[in-house]
Amino acid sequence: MDEEAAPKRGKNGPKFHCLPHSTQGSARMGTRKKVHTFVRVKPTDDFAHEMIKYGDDNKSIDIHLKKDTRRGVVNNQQTDWSFKLDGVLHNASQDLVYETVAKDVVAQALDGYNGTIMCYGQTGAGKTYTMTGTTENYKHRGILPRALQQVFRMIEERPTHAITVRVSYLEIYNESLFDLLSTLPYVGPSVTPMTIVENPQGVFIKGLSVHLTSQEEDAFSLLFEGETNRIIASHTMNKNSSRSHCIFTIYVEAHSRTLSDEKYITSKINLVDLAGSERLGKSGAIIALGDQKREHIPFRQCKLTHALKDSLGGNCNMVLLTNIYGEAAQLEETLSSLRFASRMKLVTTEPAINEKYDAERMVKNLEKELALLKQELAIHDSLANRTLVNYDPMDEIQIAEINSQVRRYLEGTLDEIDIINLRQIQEVFNQFRVVLSQQEQEVESALRRKYTLIDKNDFAAISAVQKAGLVDVDGHLVGEPDGQGFGLGVTPFSAKPGKKSKSKKTFKEQLSSSARKEGASSPVSGKELDVSTSKTQLTPSSKEGDVKDMTIRERETSSLEPLPSDSPKEELRPPRPSTPPPKPVAFEDFKNERGSEINRIFKENKSILNERRKRASETTQRINAIKREMDVTKEALNFQKSLREKQGEYENKGLMIIDEEEFLLILKLKDLKKQYRTEYQDLRDLRAEIQYCQHLVDQCRHRLLTEFDIWYNESFFIPEDLQVALKPGGSIRPGMVPVSRIMSLGEDAQDKFSQLQQVVLPEGPDSVAFYNAKVKTEQKHNYLKTMMGLHQAHRK
Ligand code: ADP
Ligand code: MG
């Protein structure tokens, strides 16, 4: 049975709502806040009107399940549920979804509140569409690019603060962590597996690259890089994308430009595209969070909750968006997703600003304060007619003088010690301590001169002494608790490898070795441990580490499940020709065959981009025309004004009287300004759109050419026996093609291909350089992997 959503009992029975409303609106520090939950229904022509109904306020969703007659129970089987949420998004545009779900969370991040937005739901229900959006159309971009845009717009509006933005992109697949931005040239492949580290500042992933971005465009590039890697990884590593969690994090740090302000704020926005809920199952990781009765949440049990530990519940704004299908066939899974959503509503968070102190600014301000106070003291002294008092720290001579005063005081030759200032009083007490411990030592050494000291616990020594008749049977001797440095007659104990001294040594060894260990694991403690610093890799790189890491990765990936079986197209592929076709010809084939889908998207994006460019240029022309007209109107107006001034002005009860001509000109100018503003706004939006579309086009082109490369090599160069190994389940996985084969293209063919690229790519030579660089990097990458693979095979 279902405990989360109580049933409606019959038509007139009490209608049970899972929860009262959550507190909407802005949260101040210390206010508890519910997790905001929304449901987005994937558009369908086949919506189950009979089974799914929304409340009038669009904040509840009722599910009616037809009785399962096959079970033959007459029966207490539950058929109706009602879920109360913060909003149901039906047929909602990406724009509306962003406004409803993400806008406030992002806005508050700039005030120092952490925020987490998660998409949850069955595979195919629209999580990735909601988070990332499609690559076809700017309008359909998702929460990720929009959040970046909002952050940068808000920064523009806040000139009083210096705000930095960093991003990272993490994928969690089969409990392994992958850096989706590790392909960037300045990061390089990770040397050691990433680990999740907790420190007082929060949780961070050691080894995950975090990238400083100073403008919208850089941030988009990072996003696209990550998306490309996500797609490539799912191809080359046989990843089933429905099983992976992806966390895109935006880190914000805002310092006031007023230097006396020591406080600064930091925050992160986590945008999480969860694995398909059917994979998470009932025992799903984050479900523990939704369990109100649970005191302890086992965050560390899975990588996802561990990585998000400081961003789930706790002190952050949290939004859960549940993606569901609206179709009858999916109702079971839909119901289970809604149950999860209503459980998550029980989680409360306490959003609080992440305020930190800038140590450097603090020291500077304290120094200023100190100088001021010293001046103040000097004034007081002179007003009190005191001779110059020194408030600086004491030097050795002054301390020696106090030491002698204290000794004389103890001996009784000095009656009192004059009080001068606080520092001096402290030093007097300090010297009391010094003298006291000196006296203790003197007493002890006086005793030593008279008696033999033996460690009370050293039974061997005692019995030896007893035998020698040096002590009585009760062991009445003067013990020395720490048994250090003494000799006994002819047998010096220090020469024996005594138990005590041995353990002491071990302890010391432990100390030094643990210090060494600490040094090794965190070579850059403090600053670098902070997520907010722009770091790349934390661990030092070593050749050995490199190899080990590769081996681990190799093993991990080879244990993954194989790709779904080859498409029929490939199996029908005609026998291989003895000489490979020239690349330009092959490229045409490729575009009609395996590459047709990417090619279609590429062309589509290209045409959208061109259309936007055309619109932008038209708008620019219009703006220029308006500007010219404004100038003309202004001139006419100035002329009218000067005319009026020359003719002498009329005034009526303090109001200027102007003639109709001037009045009309003023109206016209006002109208033109308005037009100008609107057009300018349009242009700005268009430019953002163009920027984004440009990325889409680049990404598609890159994929098209990369996949062509793979296809070409697979089809014409890789020998049949290797093909077998390359097949799913074979010993070599795609991406491990021996590079000698790939590289054996004749120079001419390479040249022709380069030429072809320049013809095929309307973007011209600029993008070719970019693309070539990428292909080379990939080839290098493949080569390394291949060598590793061969090396391993050889050892076996
Ligand atoms: P998930 O990530 O949950 O597995 P996707 O986001 O990949 O699902 O969605 C599956 C397909 O449905 C994609 O092709 C996506 O473009 C489409 N889709 C999902 N939600 C919507 C929506 N609200 N409007 C239009 N298409 C959608
Ligand atoms: Mg997805």
PDB file of C-alpha atoms and ligand atoms in Angstrom, residues 40-43 92 122-130 134 273, ligand 1:
ATOM      1  CA  ARG A  40       6.274  18.921 -15.922  1.00  0.00           C
ATOM      2  CA  VAL A  41       4.142  16.804 -18.196  1.00  0.00           C
ATOM      3  CA  LYS A  42       5.656  15.842 -21.511  1.00  0.00           C
ATOM      4  CA  PRO A  43       3.415  16.992 -24.355  1.00  0.00           C
ATOM      5  CA  ALA A  92       4.697  24.816 -20.780  1.00  0.00           C
ATOM      6  CA  GLN A 122      11.408   8.127 -16.026  1.00  0.00           C
ATOM      7  CA  THR A 123      13.758   7.878 -18.983  1.00  0.00           C
ATOM      8  CA  GLY A 124      12.381   9.800 -21.929  1.00  0.00           C
ATOM      9  CA  ALA A 125      10.091  11.952 -19.807  1.00  0.00           C
ATOM     10  CA  GLY A 126      12.096  15.107 -20.563  1.00  0.00           C
ATOM     11  CA  LYS A 127      14.771  15.590 -17.880  1.00  0.00           C
ATOM     12  CA  THR A 128      17.568  16.379 -20.287  1.00  0.00           C
ATOM     13  CA  TYR A 129      15.226  18.439 -22.428  1.00  0.00           C
ATOM     14  CA  THR A 130      14.373  20.480 -19.351  1.00  0.00           C
ATOM     15  CA  THR A 134      17.646  20.603 -27.506  1.00  0.00           C
ATOM     16  CA  ASP A 273      20.006  15.803 -14.507  1.00  0.00           C
TER      17      ASP A 273
HETATM   18  P1  ADP B   1      15.116  12.071 -20.362  1.00  0.00           P
HETATM   19  O1  ADP B   1      16.309  12.913 -20.240  1.00  0.00           O
HETATM   20  O2  ADP B   1      14.167  12.245 -19.244  1.00  0.00           O
HETATM   21  O3  ADP B   1      15.429  10.653 -20.598  1.00  0.00           O
HETATM   22  P2  ADP B   1      14.725  13.554 -22.776  1.00  0.00           P
HETATM   23  O4  ADP B   1      14.826  14.911 -22.233  1.00  0.00           O
HETATM   24  O5  ADP B   1      15.899  13.028 -23.460  1.00  0.00           O
HETATM   25  O6  ADP B   1      14.289  12.557 -21.639  1.00  0.00           O
HETATM   26  O7  ADP B   1      13.437  13.508 -23.688  1.00  0.00           O
HETATM   27  C1  ADP B   1      13.176  12.488 -24.598  1.00  0.00           C
HETATM   28  C2  ADP B   1      12.700  13.082 -25.895  1.00  0.00           C
HETATM   29  O8  ADP B   1      11.505  13.816 -25.726  1.00  0.00           O
HETATM   30  C3  ADP B   1      13.700  14.030 -26.484  1.00  0.00           C
HETATM   31  O9  ADP B   1      13.737  13.858 -27.864  1.00  0.00           O
HETATM   32  C4  ADP B   1      13.137  15.377 -26.153  1.00  0.00           C
HETATM   33  O10 ADP B   1      13.515  16.357 -27.084  1.00  0.00           O
HETATM   34  C5  ADP B   1      11.645  15.151 -26.143  1.00  0.00           C
HETATM   35  N1  ADP B   1      10.965  16.011 -25.160  1.00  0.00           N
HETATM   36  C6  ADP B   1      10.971  15.847 -23.851  1.00  0.00           C
HETATM   37  N2  ADP B   1      10.240  16.794 -23.229  1.00  0.00           N
HETATM   38  C7  ADP B   1       9.761  17.580 -24.198  1.00  0.00           C
HETATM   39  C8  ADP B   1       8.924  18.742 -24.214  1.00  0.00           C
HETATM   40  N3  ADP B   1       8.474  19.293 -23.083  1.00  0.00           N
HETATM   41  N4  ADP B   1       8.650  19.300 -25.404  1.00  0.00           N
HETATM   42  C9  ADP B   1       9.124  18.763 -26.543  1.00  0.00           C
HETATM   43  N5  ADP B   1       9.907  17.674 -26.597  1.00  0.00           N
HETATM   44  C10 ADP B   1      10.219  17.080 -25.450  1.00  0.00           C
END
